[in-house]
mmCIF file of C-alpha atoms in Angstrom:
data_model
loop_
_atom_site.group_PDB
_atom_site.id
_atom_site.type_symbol
_atom_site.label_atom_id
_atom_site.label_comp_id
_atom_site.label_asym_id
_atom_site.label_seq_id
_atom_site.Cartn_x
_atom_site.Cartn_y
_atom_site.Cartn_z
ATOM 1 C CA MET A 7 51.126 122.649 125.202
ATOM 2 C CA ARG A 8 54.590 122.001 126.578
ATOM 3 C CA ILE A 9 54.844 118.779 124.544
ATOM 4 C CA LYS A 10 53.701 120.587 121.420
ATOM 5 C CA GLY A 11 56.243 123.343 121.986
ATOM 6 C CA MET A 12 59.026 120.799 122.446
ATOM 7 C CA THR A 13 57.957 119.110 119.197
ATOM 8 C CA TYR A 14 58.355 122.389 117.295
ATOM 9 C CA PHE A 15 61.766 122.904 118.900
ATOM 10 C CA LEU A 16 62.985 119.447 117.824
ATOM 11 C CA ALA A 17 61.606 119.958 114.328
ATOM 12 C CA ALA A 18 63.525 123.216 114.031
ATOM 13 C CA LEU A 19 66.682 121.519 115.288
ATOM 14 C CA LEU A 20 66.357 118.737 112.710
ATOM 15 C CA PHE A 21 65.779 121.324 109.989
ATOM 16 C CA LEU A 22 69.010 123.071 110.949
ATOM 17 C CA ALA A 23 71.037 119.859 111.323
ATOM 18 C CA PRO A 24 71.874 119.302 107.623
ATOM 19 C CA HIS A 25 73.289 122.827 107.414
ATOM 20 C CA VAL A 26 75.309 122.374 110.592
ATOM 21 C CA LEU A 27 76.659 118.997 109.558
ATOM 22 C CA TYR A 28 77.324 119.506 105.863
ATOM 23 C CA ALA A 29 78.108 123.199 105.329
ATOM 24 C CA LYS A 30 81.797 122.518 105.826
ATOM 25 C CA ALA A 31 85.007 122.942 103.903
ATOM 26 C CA GLY A 32 86.769 119.789 102.676
ATOM 27 C CA VAL A 33 90.313 118.595 102.003
ATOM 28 C CA LEU A 34 91.534 116.953 98.790
ATOM 29 C CA LEU A 35 95.191 116.489 97.806
ATOM 30 C CA PHE A 36 96.633 115.449 94.453
ATOM 31 C CA PRO A 37 98.760 113.467 93.856
ATOM 32 C CA THR A 38 98.358 111.109 96.804
ATOM 33 C CA ARG A 39 102.020 110.070 96.867
ATOM 34 C CA ILE A 40 105.263 111.758 95.817
ATOM 35 C CA VAL A 41 108.369 109.758 94.857
ATOM 36 C CA GLU A 42 111.186 111.755 93.246
ATOM 37 C CA PRO A 43 115.002 111.719 92.873
ATOM 38 C CA ASP A 44 117.000 114.349 94.747
ATOM 39 C CA SER A 45 117.945 115.901 91.394
ATOM 40 C CA ILE A 46 114.522 117.529 91.243
ATOM 41 C CA ARG A 47 114.337 121.015 92.724
ATOM 42 C CA ASN A 48 110.625 121.794 92.970
ATOM 43 C CA ILE A 49 107.498 119.744 93.632
ATOM 44 C CA GLU A 50 103.927 121.009 93.344
ATOM 45 C CA ILE A 51 100.953 119.465 95.133
ATOM 46 C CA THR A 52 97.389 120.629 94.533
ATOM 47 C CA LEU A 53 95.095 121.313 97.477
ATOM 48 C CA LYS A 54 91.380 121.592 96.728
ATOM 49 C CA ASN A 55 88.584 122.671 99.018
ATOM 50 C CA SER A 56 86.141 119.864 98.214
ATOM 51 C CA GLY A 57 83.465 121.187 100.567
ATOM 52 C CA ASP A 58 80.756 123.828 100.336
ATOM 53 C CA ALA A 59 82.138 126.418 102.761
ATOM 54 C CA THR A 60 85.311 128.500 102.897
ATOM 55 C CA GLY A 61 88.103 126.764 104.783
ATOM 56 C CA LYS A 62 91.345 127.769 106.441
ATOM 57 C CA TYR A 63 94.197 125.254 106.168
ATOM 58 C CA ARG A 64 97.491 124.689 107.922
ATOM 59 C CA ILE A 65 100.302 122.828 106.117
ATOM 60 C CA ASP A 66 103.288 121.087 107.657
ATOM 61 C CA LEU A 67 105.742 118.228 107.311
ATOM 62 C CA GLU A 68 105.753 115.427 109.864
ATOM 63 C CA ASP A 69 107.631 112.169 110.309
ATOM 64 C CA MET A 70 105.715 108.909 110.532
ATOM 65 C CA GLU A 71 106.682 105.270 110.930
ATOM 66 C CA MET A 72 104.963 102.132 109.725
ATOM 67 C CA LEU A 73 104.497 99.366 112.276
ATOM 68 C CA GLU A 74 104.525 95.674 111.397
ATOM 69 C CA SER A 75 100.737 95.718 111.724
ATOM 70 C CA GLY A 76 100.574 98.280 108.905
ATOM 71 C CA GLU A 77 99.513 101.088 111.217
ATOM 72 C CA ILE A 78 101.062 104.485 110.446
ATOM 73 C CA LYS A 79 102.209 106.195 113.633
ATOM 74 C CA GLN A 80 103.270 109.816 113.977
ATOM 75 C CA LEU A 81 106.720 110.383 115.458
ATOM 76 C CA PRO A 82 107.329 113.236 117.907
ATOM 77 C CA PRO A 83 108.473 116.531 116.290
ATOM 78 C CA LYS A 84 111.957 116.082 117.731
ATOM 79 C CA ASN A 85 113.110 112.575 116.834
ATOM 80 C CA ASP A 86 116.254 110.791 115.726
ATOM 81 C CA TYR A 87 114.848 109.440 112.446
ATOM 82 C CA ALA A 88 117.973 109.473 110.265
ATOM 83 C CA PHE A 89 116.034 109.343 106.985
ATOM 84 C CA SER A 90 113.579 112.157 107.663
ATOM 85 C CA GLY A 91 112.629 114.057 104.526
ATOM 86 C CA LYS A 92 112.624 117.280 106.531
ATOM 87 C CA GLN A 93 116.388 117.406 105.962
ATOM 88 C CA LEU A 94 115.757 117.970 102.250
ATOM 89 C CA LEU A 95 112.343 119.630 102.051
ATOM 90 C CA ARG A 96 110.936 123.098 102.601
ATOM 91 C CA VAL A 97 107.191 123.764 102.242
ATOM 92 C CA SER A 98 105.381 126.948 101.199
ATOM 93 C CA PRO A 99 102.889 128.350 102.014
ATOM 94 C CA ARG A 100 102.228 127.175 105.557
ATOM 95 C CA GLU A 101 98.656 128.483 105.649
ATOM 96 C CA MET A 102 95.961 129.253 103.091
ATOM 97 C CA THR A 103 92.260 130.027 102.854
ATOM 98 C CA LEU A 104 90.196 128.518 100.031
ATOM 99 C CA LYS A 105 86.628 129.067 98.879
ATOM 100 C CA PRO A 106 84.463 126.058 97.907
ATOM 101 C CA ASN A 107 85.986 124.159 94.936
ATOM 102 C CA GLU A 108 88.968 126.531 94.859
ATOM 103 C CA THR A 109 92.445 125.042 94.355
ATOM 104 C CA GLN A 110 95.930 126.246 95.182
ATOM 105 C CA SER A 111 99.411 124.806 94.800
ATOM 106 C CA ILE A 112 101.586 123.765 97.710
ATOM 107 C CA ARG A 113 105.249 124.105 96.765
ATOM 108 C CA LEU A 114 108.030 121.895 98.050
ATOM 109 C CA LEU A 115 111.630 122.984 97.581
ATOM 110 C CA VAL A 116 114.089 120.066 97.451
ATOM 111 C CA LYS A 117 117.575 120.891 98.703
ATOM 112 C CA ARG A 118 120.697 118.920 97.881
ATOM 113 C CA ASN A 119 122.780 117.624 100.775
ATOM 114 C CA PRO A 120 125.890 115.754 99.566
ATOM 115 C CA LYS A 121 126.776 114.783 103.138
ATOM 116 C CA LEU A 122 123.739 112.518 103.482
ATOM 117 C CA PRO A 123 124.237 108.819 102.638
ATOM 118 C CA ASP A 124 122.450 107.232 99.687
ATOM 119 C CA GLY A 125 118.955 106.100 100.473
ATOM 120 C CA GLU A 126 115.366 107.155 100.733
ATOM 121 C CA TYR A 127 114.256 110.168 102.750
ATOM 122 C CA ARG A 128 110.583 110.343 103.689
ATOM 123 C CA SER A 129 108.273 112.724 105.491
ATOM 124 C CA HIS A 130 104.527 113.196 105.196
ATOM 125 C CA LEU A 131 102.906 116.405 104.013
ATOM 126 C CA LYS A 132 99.970 117.062 106.328
ATOM 127 C CA VAL A 133 97.144 119.467 105.532
ATOM 128 C CA LEU A 134 94.889 120.268 108.477
ATOM 129 C CA LEU A 135 91.549 122.002 108.087
ATOM 130 C CA VAL A 136 91.704 124.304 111.108
ATOM 131 C CA ASP A 137 88.482 126.198 110.327
ATOM 132 C CA GLY A 138 85.789 124.812 108.041
ATOM 133 C CA GLU A 139 83.263 127.612 108.481
ATOM 134 C CA VAL A 140 85.182 130.839 107.791
ATOM 135 C CA ASP A 141 82.361 132.624 105.917
ATOM 136 C CA GLU A 142 79.631 131.444 108.255
ATOM 137 C CA LYS A 143 81.474 132.642 111.345
ATOM 138 C CA SER A 144 82.099 136.029 109.755
ATOM 139 C CA GLU A 145 78.530 136.528 108.542
ATOM 140 C CA HIS A 146 76.838 135.410 111.742
ATOM 141 C CA LYS A 147 79.188 136.792 114.365
ATOM 142 C CA ASP A 148 76.734 139.460 115.536
ATOM 143 C CA SER A 149 73.772 137.085 115.702
ATOM 144 C CA MET A 150 75.837 134.496 117.571
ATOM 145 C CA ASP A 151 76.872 137.128 120.115
ATOM 146 C CA THR A 152 73.213 138.037 120.577
ATOM 147 C CA GLU A 153 72.275 134.398 121.132
ATOM 148 C CA LYS A 154 74.920 134.024 123.807
ATOM 149 C CA LYS A 155 73.491 137.035 125.679
ATOM 150 C CA GLY A 156 69.846 136.066 125.187
ATOM 151 C CA SER A 157 67.863 132.870 125.482
ATOM 152 C CA GLY A 158 68.667 131.504 122.018
ATOM 153 C CA PHE A 159 70.701 128.387 121.260
ATOM 154 C CA ASN A 160 73.743 127.838 119.082
ATOM 155 C CA ILE A 161 75.165 124.630 117.628
ATOM 156 C CA SER A 162 78.873 124.541 116.804
ATOM 157 C CA LEU A 163 80.697 121.493 115.464
ATOM 158 C CA ASN A 164 84.438 121.943 114.979
ATOM 159 C CA VAL A 165 85.817 118.659 113.717
ATOM 160 C CA ARG A 166 89.318 119.133 112.315
ATOM 161 C CA GLN A 167 89.904 117.169 109.139
ATOM 162 C CA GLY A 168 93.430 116.204 108.223
ATOM 163 C CA VAL A 169 94.973 114.570 105.163
ATOM 164 C CA SER A 170 98.583 113.486 104.788
ATOM 165 C CA ILE A 171 100.543 112.037 101.874
ATOM 166 C CA PRO A 172 104.048 110.534 101.798
ATOM 167 C CA VAL A 173 106.764 112.609 100.164
ATOM 168 C CA ILE A 174 109.767 110.448 99.278
ATOM 169 C CA ILE A 175 113.095 111.697 97.953
ATOM 170 C CA ARG A 176 115.578 109.070 96.739
ATOM 171 C CA LYS A 177 119.263 109.947 96.803
ATOM 172 C CA GLY A 178 121.915 107.991 94.935
ATOM 173 C CA LYS A 179 121.649 104.216 94.665
ATOM 174 C CA THR A 180 118.567 102.589 96.179
ATOM 175 C CA GLU A 181 117.591 98.932 96.106
ATOM 176 C CA TYR A 182 115.080 96.545 97.599
ATOM 177 C CA ALA A 183 114.112 92.897 97.918
ATOM 178 C CA VAL A 184 110.703 91.592 98.984
ATOM 179 C CA LYS A 185 109.676 88.145 100.208
ATOM 180 C CA ILE A 186 106.368 86.670 101.284
ATOM 181 C CA LEU A 187 107.544 84.828 104.377
ATOM 182 C CA ASP A 188 104.327 83.206 105.491
ATOM 183 C CA VAL A 189 100.751 82.717 104.307
ATOM 184 C CA LYS A 190 97.889 81.209 106.298
ATOM 185 C CA LEU A 191 94.293 80.642 105.234
ATOM 186 C CA LYS A 192 91.798 81.425 107.972
ATOM 187 C CA GLN A 193 88.047 81.710 108.324
ATOM 188 C CA GLU A 194 86.372 84.883 109.557
ATOM 189 C CA ASN A 195 82.575 85.066 109.673
ATOM 190 C CA GLY A 196 82.346 82.100 107.329
ATOM 191 C CA LYS A 197 84.607 83.627 104.663
ATOM 192 C CA PRO A 198 88.235 82.744 103.815
ATOM 193 C CA VAL A 199 90.893 85.274 104.764
ATOM 194 C CA LEU A 200 94.603 85.285 103.919
ATOM 195 C CA ASP A 201 96.960 86.181 106.754
ATOM 196 C CA MET A 202 100.342 87.068 105.207
ATOM 197 C CA LEU A 203 103.711 88.283 106.436
ATOM 198 C CA PHE A 204 105.895 90.277 104.012
ATOM 199 C CA GLU A 205 109.589 91.037 104.438
ATOM 200 C CA ARG A 206 111.281 94.082 102.903
ATOM 201 C CA GLN A 207 115.045 94.493 102.622
ATOM 202 C CA GLY A 208 117.150 97.325 101.229
ATOM 203 C CA ASN A 209 117.192 101.104 101.582
ATOM 204 C CA ARG A 210 113.912 102.057 99.907
ATOM 205 C CA SER A 211 110.164 101.600 100.256
ATOM 206 C CA VAL A 212 108.077 99.437 97.961
ATOM 207 C CA PHE A 213 104.603 99.977 96.511
ATOM 208 C CA GLY A 214 102.611 97.339 94.716
ATOM 209 C CA ASP A 215 99.455 95.354 94.060
ATOM 210 C CA ILE A 216 98.567 91.944 95.483
ATOM 211 C CA LYS A 217 96.769 89.375 93.337
ATOM 212 C CA VAL A 218 95.501 86.007 94.563
ATOM 213 C CA THR A 219 94.498 83.315 92.072
ATOM 214 C CA ASP A 220 93.326 79.714 92.434
ATOM 215 C CA SER A 221 94.569 76.637 90.553
ATOM 216 C CA SER A 222 92.441 77.490 87.518
ATOM 217 C CA GLY A 223 93.784 81.039 87.331
ATOM 218 C CA LYS A 224 90.607 82.639 88.655
ATOM 219 C CA VAL A 225 91.295 85.868 90.539
ATOM 220 C CA LEU A 226 90.077 85.575 94.117
ATOM 221 C CA LYS A 227 91.432 88.938 95.239
ATOM 222 C CA TYR A 228 93.093 91.980 93.723
ATOM 223 C CA PHE A 229 94.186 94.746 96.070
ATOM 224 C CA ALA A 230 96.035 97.782 94.729
ATOM 225 C CA GLY A 231 98.432 100.219 96.338
ATOM 226 C CA ILE A 232 99.956 98.324 99.246
ATOM 227 C CA ALA A 233 103.029 100.081 100.640
ATOM 228 C CA ILE A 234 105.847 98.855 102.862
ATOM 229 C CA TYR A 235 107.811 101.886 103.983
ATOM 230 C CA HIS A 236 111.533 101.950 104.651
ATOM 231 C CA PRO A 237 112.871 101.190 107.253
ATOM 232 C CA THR A 238 110.046 98.811 108.317
ATOM 233 C CA PRO A 239 111.441 95.280 107.764
ATOM 234 C CA LYS A 240 108.178 93.305 107.980
ATOM 235 C CA LYS A 241 104.505 93.970 107.415
ATOM 236 C CA LYS A 242 101.476 91.846 108.183
ATOM 237 C CA ILE A 243 98.729 91.979 105.569
ATOM 238 C CA ILE A 244 95.281 90.443 106.012
ATOM 239 C CA LEU A 245 93.066 90.118 102.935
ATOM 240 C CA PRO A 246 89.530 88.675 102.783
ATOM 241 C CA LEU A 247 89.031 86.752 99.544
ATOM 242 C CA ASP A 248 86.227 87.656 97.153
ATOM 243 C CA VAL A 249 84.331 84.369 97.351
ATOM 244 C CA ALA A 250 80.851 83.473 98.526
ATOM 245 C CA GLU A 251 80.279 82.722 102.190
ATOM 246 C CA GLY A 252 80.794 79.037 102.957
ATOM 247 C CA THR A 253 83.024 78.425 99.893
ATOM 248 C CA LYS A 254 85.580 75.673 100.455
ATOM 249 C CA LEU A 255 88.827 76.245 98.605
ATOM 250 C CA SER A 256 91.074 73.433 97.435
ATOM 251 C CA GLY A 257 94.182 72.890 95.357
ATOM 252 C CA LYS A 258 96.646 75.776 95.398
ATOM 253 C CA LEU A 259 96.547 79.530 95.824
ATOM 254 C CA HIS A 260 99.101 81.707 94.042
ATOM 255 C CA ILE A 261 99.951 85.104 95.553
ATOM 256 C CA THR A 262 101.914 87.784 93.679
ATOM 257 C CA TYR A 263 103.099 91.232 94.741
ATOM 258 C CA THR A 264 103.743 93.397 91.676
ATOM 259 C CA GLU A 265 104.834 96.957 91.023
ATOM 260 C CA GLN A 266 102.111 99.211 89.725
ATOM 261 C CA ASP A 267 102.187 99.860 85.975
ATOM 262 C CA LYS A 268 103.428 103.439 86.402
ATOM 263 C CA ASP A 269 106.456 102.062 88.285
ATOM 264 C CA GLY A 270 107.290 99.418 85.680
ATOM 265 C CA GLY A 271 105.012 96.512 86.602
ATOM 266 C CA ALA A 272 107.799 94.160 87.729
ATOM 267 C CA GLN A 273 106.906 91.233 89.964
ATOM 268 C CA MET A 274 108.520 91.757 93.372
ATOM 269 C CA ALA A 275 107.458 88.607 95.222
ATOM 270 C CA GLU A 276 105.328 85.483 94.874
ATOM 271 C CA LYS A 277 104.313 82.497 96.955
ATOM 272 C CA ASP A 278 102.124 79.406 96.614
ATOM 273 C CA LEU A 279 99.873 78.068 99.333
ATOM 274 C CA GLU A 280 98.961 74.399 99.107
ATOM 275 C CA LEU A 281 95.503 73.726 100.526
#
């Protein structure tokens, strides 16, 4: 009888699990990157609750740096980052509550500061889902209190989701130069992988797409949206090629790094690798 009772308990728990795991608010931001001149005064970003429960959100600006490995690391709130976008940006509102599929605009005010040198000023807009079950907690508060006093059980998962996007303001004259310093072909799990080192110079970030072709012009890899943020001087990029396991490459590989079409589509760097 005890085993049978435990079986019913587990069955009930499994029945409840989908609701506990998936009845949550979500976070969706559009656009996913902002790049504007300092002549613009207002920027609007759309936040959508992509989940199926009401969510409460907190909005802030934070400074982040890109390491040579490509990892994005948050800087402490008080830092000496000379090109922080916080010097030019003000965000409103700081908090909001959205129902499922509801959207609301986040407004950024861009302030002019003639004392700042020309260059690129970057911070990241972070939206944190601080409560993904607003309605559920309100509706079931009394029953939850009863469970705590009685012999019932309660499952509570509070995983905070966060999404951040770069917000870049360019002041005055900005320029860049990109080089592919080194390319090595390696094998990982029987498949070829390119290990590349990029160098960025100048006072602005770069965004582009990498394409790898063989001697016949066949595309072996296309990877879109690779960023190298100012002031990071070098970035290591590792790309597995889209070829069958055990494929032996020969001849020459041609690697290009090109602006995305919306930015003009100019080729920023290229390099050949003789095999």
